[in-house]
PDB file of C-alpha atoms in Angstrom:
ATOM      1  CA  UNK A   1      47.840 122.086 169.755  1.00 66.00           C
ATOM      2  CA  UNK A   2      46.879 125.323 168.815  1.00 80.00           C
ATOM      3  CA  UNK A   3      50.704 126.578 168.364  1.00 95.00           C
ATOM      4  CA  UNK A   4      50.309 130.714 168.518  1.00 97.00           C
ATOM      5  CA  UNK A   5      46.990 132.324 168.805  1.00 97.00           C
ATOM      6  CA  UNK A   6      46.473 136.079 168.554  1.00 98.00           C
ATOM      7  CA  UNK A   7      43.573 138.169 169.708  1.00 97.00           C
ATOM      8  CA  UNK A   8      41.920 140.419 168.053  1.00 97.00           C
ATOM      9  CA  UNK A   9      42.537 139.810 164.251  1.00 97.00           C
ATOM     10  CA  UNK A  10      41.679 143.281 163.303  1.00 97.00           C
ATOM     11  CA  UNK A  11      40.830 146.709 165.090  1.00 96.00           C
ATOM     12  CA  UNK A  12      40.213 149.976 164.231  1.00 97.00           C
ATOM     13  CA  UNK A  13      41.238 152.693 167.121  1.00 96.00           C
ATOM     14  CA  UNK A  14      40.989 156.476 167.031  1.00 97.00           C
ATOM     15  CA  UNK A  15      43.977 158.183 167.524  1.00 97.00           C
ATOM     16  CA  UNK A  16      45.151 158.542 171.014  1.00 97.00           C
ATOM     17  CA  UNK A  17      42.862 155.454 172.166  1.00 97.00           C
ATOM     18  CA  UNK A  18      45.034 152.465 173.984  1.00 96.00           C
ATOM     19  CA  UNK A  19      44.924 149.079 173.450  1.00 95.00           C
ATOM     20  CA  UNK A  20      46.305 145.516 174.057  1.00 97.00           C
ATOM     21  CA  UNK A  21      47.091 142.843 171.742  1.00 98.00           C
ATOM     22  CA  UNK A  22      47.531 139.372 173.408  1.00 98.00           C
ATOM     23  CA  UNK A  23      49.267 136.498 172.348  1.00 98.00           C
ATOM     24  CA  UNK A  24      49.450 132.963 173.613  1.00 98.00           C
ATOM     25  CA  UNK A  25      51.622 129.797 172.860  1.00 97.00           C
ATOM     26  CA  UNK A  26      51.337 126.370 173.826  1.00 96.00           C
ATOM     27  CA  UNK A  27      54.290 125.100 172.871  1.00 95.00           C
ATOM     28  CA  UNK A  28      56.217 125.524 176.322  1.00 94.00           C
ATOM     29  CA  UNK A  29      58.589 128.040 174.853  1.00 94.00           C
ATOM     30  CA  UNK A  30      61.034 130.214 176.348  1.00 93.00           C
ATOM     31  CA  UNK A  31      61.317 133.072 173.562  1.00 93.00           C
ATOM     32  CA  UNK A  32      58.657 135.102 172.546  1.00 94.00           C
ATOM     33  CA  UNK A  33      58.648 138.314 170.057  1.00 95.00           C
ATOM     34  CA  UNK A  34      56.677 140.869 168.981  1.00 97.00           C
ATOM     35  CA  UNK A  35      57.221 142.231 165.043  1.00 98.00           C
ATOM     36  CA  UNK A  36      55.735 144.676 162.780  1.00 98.00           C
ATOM     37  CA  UNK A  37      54.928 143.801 159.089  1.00 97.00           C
ATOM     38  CA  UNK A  38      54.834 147.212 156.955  1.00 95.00           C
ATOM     39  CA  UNK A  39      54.370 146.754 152.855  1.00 87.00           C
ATOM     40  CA  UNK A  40      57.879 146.505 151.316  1.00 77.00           C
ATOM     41  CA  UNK A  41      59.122 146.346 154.282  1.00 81.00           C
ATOM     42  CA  UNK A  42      60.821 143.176 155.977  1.00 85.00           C
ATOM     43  CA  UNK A  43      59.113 142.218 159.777  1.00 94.00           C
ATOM     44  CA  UNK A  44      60.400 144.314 162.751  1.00 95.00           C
ATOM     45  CA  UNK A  45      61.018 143.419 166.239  1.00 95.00           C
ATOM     46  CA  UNK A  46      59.004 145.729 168.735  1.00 97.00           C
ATOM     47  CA  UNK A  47      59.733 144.180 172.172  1.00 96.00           C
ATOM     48  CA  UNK A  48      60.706 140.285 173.165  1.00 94.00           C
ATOM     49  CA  UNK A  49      61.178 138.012 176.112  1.00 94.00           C
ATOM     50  CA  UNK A  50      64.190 135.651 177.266  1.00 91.00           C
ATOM     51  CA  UNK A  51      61.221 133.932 179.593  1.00 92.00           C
ATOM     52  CA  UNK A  52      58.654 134.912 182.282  1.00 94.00           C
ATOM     53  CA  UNK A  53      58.829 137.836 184.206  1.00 94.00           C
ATOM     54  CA  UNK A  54      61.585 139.401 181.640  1.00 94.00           C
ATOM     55  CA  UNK A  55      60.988 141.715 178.508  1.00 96.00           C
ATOM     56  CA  UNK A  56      63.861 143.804 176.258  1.00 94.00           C
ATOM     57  CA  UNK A  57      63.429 146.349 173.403  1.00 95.00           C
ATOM     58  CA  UNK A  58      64.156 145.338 170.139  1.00 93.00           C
ATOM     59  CA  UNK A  59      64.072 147.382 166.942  1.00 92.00           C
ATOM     60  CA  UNK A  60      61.849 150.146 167.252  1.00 95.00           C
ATOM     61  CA  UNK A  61      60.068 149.628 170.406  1.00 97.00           C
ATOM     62  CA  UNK A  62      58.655 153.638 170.815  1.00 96.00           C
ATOM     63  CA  UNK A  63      55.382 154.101 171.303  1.00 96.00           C
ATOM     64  CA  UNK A  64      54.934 150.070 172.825  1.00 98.00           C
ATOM     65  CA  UNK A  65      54.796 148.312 176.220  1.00 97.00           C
ATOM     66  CA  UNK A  66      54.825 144.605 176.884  1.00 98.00           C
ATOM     67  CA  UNK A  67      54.497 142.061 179.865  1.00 98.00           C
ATOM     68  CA  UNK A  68      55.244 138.478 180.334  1.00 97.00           C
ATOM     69  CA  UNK A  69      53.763 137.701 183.529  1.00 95.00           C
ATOM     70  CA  UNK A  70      52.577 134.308 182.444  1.00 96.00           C
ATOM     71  CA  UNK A  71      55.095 132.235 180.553  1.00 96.00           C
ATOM     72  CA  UNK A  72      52.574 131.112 177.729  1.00 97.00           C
ATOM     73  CA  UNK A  73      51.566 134.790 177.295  1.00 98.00           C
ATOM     74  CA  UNK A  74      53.034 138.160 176.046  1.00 98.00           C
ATOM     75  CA  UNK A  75      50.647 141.289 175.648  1.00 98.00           C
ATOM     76  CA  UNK A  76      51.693 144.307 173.380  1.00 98.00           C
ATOM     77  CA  UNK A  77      50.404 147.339 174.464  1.00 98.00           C
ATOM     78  CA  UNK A  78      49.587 150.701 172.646  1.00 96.00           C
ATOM     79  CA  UNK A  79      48.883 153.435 175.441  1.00 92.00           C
ATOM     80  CA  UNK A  80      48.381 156.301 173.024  1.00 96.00           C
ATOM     81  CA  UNK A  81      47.456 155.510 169.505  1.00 96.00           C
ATOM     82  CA  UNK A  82      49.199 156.972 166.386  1.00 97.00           C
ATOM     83  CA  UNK A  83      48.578 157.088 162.816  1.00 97.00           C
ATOM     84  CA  UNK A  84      52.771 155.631 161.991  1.00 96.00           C
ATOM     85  CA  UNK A  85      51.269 152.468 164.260  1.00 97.00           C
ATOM     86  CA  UNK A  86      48.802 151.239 161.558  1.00 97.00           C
ATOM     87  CA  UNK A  87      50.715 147.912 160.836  1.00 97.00           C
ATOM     88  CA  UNK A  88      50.502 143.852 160.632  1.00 98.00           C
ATOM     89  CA  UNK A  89      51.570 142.878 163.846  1.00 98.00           C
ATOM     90  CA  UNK A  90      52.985 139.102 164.474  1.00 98.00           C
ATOM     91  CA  UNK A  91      53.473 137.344 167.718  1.00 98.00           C
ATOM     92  CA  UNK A  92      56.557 134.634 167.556  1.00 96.00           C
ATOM     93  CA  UNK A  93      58.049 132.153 169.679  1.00 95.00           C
ATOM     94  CA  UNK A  94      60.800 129.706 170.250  1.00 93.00           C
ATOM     95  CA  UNK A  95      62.754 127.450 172.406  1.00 89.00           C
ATOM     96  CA  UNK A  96      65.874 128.182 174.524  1.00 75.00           C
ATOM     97  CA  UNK A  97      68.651 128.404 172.534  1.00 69.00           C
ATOM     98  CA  UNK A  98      72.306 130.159 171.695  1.00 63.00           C
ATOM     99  CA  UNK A  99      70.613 133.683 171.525  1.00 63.00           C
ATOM    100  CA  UNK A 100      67.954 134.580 169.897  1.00 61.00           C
ATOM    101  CA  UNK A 101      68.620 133.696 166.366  1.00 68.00           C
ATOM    102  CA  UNK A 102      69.337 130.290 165.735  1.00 79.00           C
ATOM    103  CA  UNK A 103      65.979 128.440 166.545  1.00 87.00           C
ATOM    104  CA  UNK A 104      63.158 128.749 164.049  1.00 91.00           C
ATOM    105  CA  UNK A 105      60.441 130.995 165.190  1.00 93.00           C
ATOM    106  CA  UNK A 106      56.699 129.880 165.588  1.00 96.00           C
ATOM    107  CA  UNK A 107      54.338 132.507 164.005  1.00 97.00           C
ATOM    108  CA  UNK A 108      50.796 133.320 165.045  1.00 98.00           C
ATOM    109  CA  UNK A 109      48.845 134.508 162.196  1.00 97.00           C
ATOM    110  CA  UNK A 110      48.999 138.472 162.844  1.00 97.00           C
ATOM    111  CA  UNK A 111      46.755 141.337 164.322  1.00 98.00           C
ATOM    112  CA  UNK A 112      45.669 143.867 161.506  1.00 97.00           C
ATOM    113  CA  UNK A 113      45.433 147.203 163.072  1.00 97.00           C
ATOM    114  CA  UNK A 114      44.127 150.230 161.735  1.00 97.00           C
ATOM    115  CA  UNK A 115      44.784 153.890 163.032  1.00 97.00           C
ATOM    116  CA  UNK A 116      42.478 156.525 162.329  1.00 96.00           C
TER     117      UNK A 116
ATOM    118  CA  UNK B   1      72.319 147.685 161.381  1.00 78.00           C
ATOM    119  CA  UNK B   2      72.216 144.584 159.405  1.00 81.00           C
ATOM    120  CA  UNK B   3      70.458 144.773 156.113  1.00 87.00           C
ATOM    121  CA  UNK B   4      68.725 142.246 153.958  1.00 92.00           C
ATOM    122  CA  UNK B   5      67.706 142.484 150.375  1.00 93.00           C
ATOM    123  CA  UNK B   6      65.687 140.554 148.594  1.00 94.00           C
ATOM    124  CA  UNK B   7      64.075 141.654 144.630  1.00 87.00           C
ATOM    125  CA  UNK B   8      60.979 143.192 145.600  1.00 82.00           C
ATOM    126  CA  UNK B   9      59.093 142.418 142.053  1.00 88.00           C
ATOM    127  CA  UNK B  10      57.673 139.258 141.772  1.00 92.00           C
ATOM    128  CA  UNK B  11      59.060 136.045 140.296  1.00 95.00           C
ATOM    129  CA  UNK B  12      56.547 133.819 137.766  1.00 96.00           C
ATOM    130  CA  UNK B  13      57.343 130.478 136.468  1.00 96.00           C
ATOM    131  CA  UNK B  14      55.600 127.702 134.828  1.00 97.00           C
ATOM    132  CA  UNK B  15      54.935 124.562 136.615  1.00 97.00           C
ATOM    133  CA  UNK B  16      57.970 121.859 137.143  1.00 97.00           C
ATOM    134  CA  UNK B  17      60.480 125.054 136.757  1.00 97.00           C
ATOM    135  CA  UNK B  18      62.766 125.317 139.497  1.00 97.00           C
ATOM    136  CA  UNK B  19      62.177 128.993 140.842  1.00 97.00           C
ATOM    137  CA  UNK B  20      65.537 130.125 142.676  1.00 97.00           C
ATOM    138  CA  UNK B  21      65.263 132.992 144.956  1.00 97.00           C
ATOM    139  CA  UNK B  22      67.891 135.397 146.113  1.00 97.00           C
ATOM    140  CA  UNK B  23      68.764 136.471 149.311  1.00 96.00           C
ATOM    141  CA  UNK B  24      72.057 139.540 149.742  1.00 96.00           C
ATOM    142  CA  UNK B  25      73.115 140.697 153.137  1.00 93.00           C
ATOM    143  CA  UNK B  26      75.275 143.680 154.102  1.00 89.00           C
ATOM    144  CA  UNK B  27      76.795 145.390 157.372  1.00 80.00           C
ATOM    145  CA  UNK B  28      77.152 142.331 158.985  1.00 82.00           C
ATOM    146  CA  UNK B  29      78.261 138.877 158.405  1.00 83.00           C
ATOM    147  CA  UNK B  30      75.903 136.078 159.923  1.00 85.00           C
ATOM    148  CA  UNK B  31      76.059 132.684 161.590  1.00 85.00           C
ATOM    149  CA  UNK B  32      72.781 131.647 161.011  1.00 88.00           C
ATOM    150  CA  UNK B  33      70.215 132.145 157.737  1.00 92.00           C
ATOM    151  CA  UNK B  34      66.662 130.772 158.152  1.00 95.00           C
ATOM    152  CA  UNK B  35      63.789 131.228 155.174  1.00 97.00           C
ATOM    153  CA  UNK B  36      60.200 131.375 155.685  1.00 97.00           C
ATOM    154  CA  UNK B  37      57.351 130.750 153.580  1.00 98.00           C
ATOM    155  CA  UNK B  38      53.939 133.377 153.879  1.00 97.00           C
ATOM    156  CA  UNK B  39      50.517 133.185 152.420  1.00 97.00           C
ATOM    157  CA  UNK B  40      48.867 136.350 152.120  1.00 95.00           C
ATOM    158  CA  UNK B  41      47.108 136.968 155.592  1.00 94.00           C
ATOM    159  CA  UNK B  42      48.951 134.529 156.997  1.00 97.00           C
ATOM    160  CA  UNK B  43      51.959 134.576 159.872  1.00 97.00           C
ATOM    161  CA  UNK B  44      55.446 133.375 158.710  1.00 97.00           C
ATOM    162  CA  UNK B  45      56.127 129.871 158.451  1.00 97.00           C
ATOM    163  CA  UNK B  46      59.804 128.141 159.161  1.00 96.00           C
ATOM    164  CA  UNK B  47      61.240 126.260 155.727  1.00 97.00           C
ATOM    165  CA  UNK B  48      65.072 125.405 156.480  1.00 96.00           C
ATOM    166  CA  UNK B  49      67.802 127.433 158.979  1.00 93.00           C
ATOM    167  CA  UNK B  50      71.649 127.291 157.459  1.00 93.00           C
ATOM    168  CA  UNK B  51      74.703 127.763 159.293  1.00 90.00           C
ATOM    169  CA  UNK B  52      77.643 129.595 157.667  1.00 88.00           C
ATOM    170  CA  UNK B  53      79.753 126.550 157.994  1.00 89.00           C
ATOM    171  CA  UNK B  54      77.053 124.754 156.074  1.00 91.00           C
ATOM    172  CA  UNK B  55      77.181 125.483 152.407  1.00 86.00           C
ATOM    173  CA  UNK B  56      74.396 123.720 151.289  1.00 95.00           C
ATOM    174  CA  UNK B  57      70.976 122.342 152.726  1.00 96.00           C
ATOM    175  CA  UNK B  58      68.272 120.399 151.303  1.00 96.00           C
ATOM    176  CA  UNK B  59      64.821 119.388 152.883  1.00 95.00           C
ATOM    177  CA  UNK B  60      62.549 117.800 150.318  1.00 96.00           C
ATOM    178  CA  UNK B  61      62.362 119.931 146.857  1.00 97.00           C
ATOM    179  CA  UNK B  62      63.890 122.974 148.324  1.00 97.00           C
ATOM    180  CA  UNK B  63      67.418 123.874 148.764  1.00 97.00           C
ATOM    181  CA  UNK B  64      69.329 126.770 150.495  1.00 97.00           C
ATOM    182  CA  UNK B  65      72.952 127.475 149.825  1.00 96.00           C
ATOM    183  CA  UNK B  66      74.869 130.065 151.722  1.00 94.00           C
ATOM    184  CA  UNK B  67      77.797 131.952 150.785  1.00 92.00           C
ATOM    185  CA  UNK B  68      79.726 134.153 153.040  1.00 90.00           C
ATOM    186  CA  UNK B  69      82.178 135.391 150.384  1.00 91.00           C
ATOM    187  CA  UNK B  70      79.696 136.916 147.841  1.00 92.00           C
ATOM    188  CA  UNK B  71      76.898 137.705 151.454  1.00 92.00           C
ATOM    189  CA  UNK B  72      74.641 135.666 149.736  1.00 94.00           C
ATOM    190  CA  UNK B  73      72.008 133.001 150.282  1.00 95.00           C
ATOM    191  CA  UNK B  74      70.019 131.119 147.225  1.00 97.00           C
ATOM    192  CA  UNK B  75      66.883 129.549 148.026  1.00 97.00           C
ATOM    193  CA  UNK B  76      66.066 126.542 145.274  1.00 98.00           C
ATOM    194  CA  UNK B  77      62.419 124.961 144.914  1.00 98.00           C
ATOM    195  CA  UNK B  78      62.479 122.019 142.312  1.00 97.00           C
ATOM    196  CA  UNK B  79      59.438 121.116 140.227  1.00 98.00           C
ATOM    197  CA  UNK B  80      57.223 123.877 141.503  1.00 97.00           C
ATOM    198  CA  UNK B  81      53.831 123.820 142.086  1.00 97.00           C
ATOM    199  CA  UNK B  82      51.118 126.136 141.589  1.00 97.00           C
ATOM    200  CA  UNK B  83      50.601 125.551 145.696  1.00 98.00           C
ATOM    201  CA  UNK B  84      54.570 126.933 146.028  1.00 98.00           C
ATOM    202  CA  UNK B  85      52.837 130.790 145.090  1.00 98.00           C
ATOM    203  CA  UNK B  86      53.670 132.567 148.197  1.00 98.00           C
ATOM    204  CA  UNK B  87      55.659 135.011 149.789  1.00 97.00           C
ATOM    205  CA  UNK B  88      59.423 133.963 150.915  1.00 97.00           C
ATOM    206  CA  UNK B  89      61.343 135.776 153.492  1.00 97.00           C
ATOM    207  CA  UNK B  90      64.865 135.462 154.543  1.00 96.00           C
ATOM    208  CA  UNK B  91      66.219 136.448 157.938  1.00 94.00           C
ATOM    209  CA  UNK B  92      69.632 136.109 159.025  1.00 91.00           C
ATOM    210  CA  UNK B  93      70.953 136.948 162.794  1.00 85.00           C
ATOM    211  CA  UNK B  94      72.048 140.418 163.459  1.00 80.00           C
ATOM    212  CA  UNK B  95      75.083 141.860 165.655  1.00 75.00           C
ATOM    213  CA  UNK B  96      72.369 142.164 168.707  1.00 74.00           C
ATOM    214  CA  UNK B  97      71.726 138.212 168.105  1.00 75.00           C
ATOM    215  CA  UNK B  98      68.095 138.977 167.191  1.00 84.00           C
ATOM    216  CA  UNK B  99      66.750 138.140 163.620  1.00 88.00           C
ATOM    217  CA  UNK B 100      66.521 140.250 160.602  1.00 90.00           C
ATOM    218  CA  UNK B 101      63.895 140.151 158.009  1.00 94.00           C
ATOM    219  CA  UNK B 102      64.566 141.391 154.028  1.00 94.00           C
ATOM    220  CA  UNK B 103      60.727 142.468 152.690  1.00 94.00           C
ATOM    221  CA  UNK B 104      60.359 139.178 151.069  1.00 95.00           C
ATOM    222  CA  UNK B 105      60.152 138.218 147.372  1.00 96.00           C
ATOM    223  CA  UNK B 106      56.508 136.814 145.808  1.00 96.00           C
ATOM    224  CA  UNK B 107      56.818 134.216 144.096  1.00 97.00           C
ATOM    225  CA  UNK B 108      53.858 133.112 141.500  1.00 97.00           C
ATOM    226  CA  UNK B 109      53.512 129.099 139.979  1.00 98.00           C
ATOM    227  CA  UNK B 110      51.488 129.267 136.746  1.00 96.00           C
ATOM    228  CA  UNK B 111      49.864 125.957 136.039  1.00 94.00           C
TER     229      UNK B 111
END
């Protein structure tokens, strides 16, 4: 029971390359997010799904795509690089409850990504 | 938007101290508070969730209390341990439902 697994764990891309982070969960969970981790700054929600097939924008979701074709997987994409992307991104999940909120959320252990 | 402070400067104590963390809210008032622990390159990890009907809630040496008057959450951990250094975050719900994250406070056990 692996929980959350994100691939890679660190990449360096040029500016204006593309790229796609992937995350899995084998927990069977309904919810899955997509944050940013900034120093001083608290995590922020890029993108998220309610379950397969369905994805909404959360915080500051410029600049990202996502897809949940697969119910166990969620894939952030970057299609054009940028410097202000260089960030600690996290992969989360959790089970079906009132909204998004009030379930703990399952954690992968980040993607460090560089932007040069 | 909600908002989420928590004292970005690090906390030391000795060991066996109780270290008590603080976590102030604005803009919005919350049902739900949840803390999380994280190690340095490590993903967030789930410690306790608190409803706003719940004043108080204890799971082993840590306790979270939760006070909608004064928008504030404390976050207790009894006897520390040097293996209690990390980085805690607090999150509460926002007016979209989804969570929000304060930057975390450090917090460093000295043997």
């Amino acid at each position: 029971n692996a929980g959350v697994t994100q691939t890679p764990k660190f990449r360096v891309l040029k500016t204006g390359q593309s790229m796609t982070l992937l995350c899995a969960q084998d927990m069977n969970h309904e919810y899955m997010y997509w944050y940013r981790q900034d120093p001083g700054m608290g995590l922020r929600l890029i993108h998220y799904s309610v379950g397969e097939g369905t994805t909404a924008k959360g915080e500051v979701p410029d600049g990202y795509n996502v897809s949940r074709l697969k119910k166990q997987n969620f894939l952030l994409g970057l299609e054009s690089a940028a410097p202000s992307q260089t960030s600690v991104y996290f992969c989360a999940s959790s089970i079906l409850g009132q909204g998004l909120s009030n379930q703990p959320q399952h954690f992968g252990d980040g993607t460090r990504l560089s932007i040069l | 938007s909600q908002k989420i402070e928590q004292n970005s400067e690090a906390l030391n104590i000795q060991e066996g101290k109780t270290a008590t963390l603080t976590c102030n809210y604005t803009n919005y008032s919350p049902a739900y508070l949840q803390w999380y622990r994280q190690d340095p390159g490590r993903g967030p990890v789930f410690l306790l969730l608190i409803r706003e009907n719940e004043k108080e809630k204890r799971k082993e040496r840590l306790k979270v209390t939760f006070d909608t008057t004064l928008k504030q959450s404390l976050f207790h951990i009894t006897a520390s341990q040097p293996a209690d250094s990390a980085t805690y975050l607090c999150a509460t719900n926002n007016a979209g439902n989804m969570l929000t994250f304060g930057g975390g406070t450090r917090l460093m056990v000295k043997p």
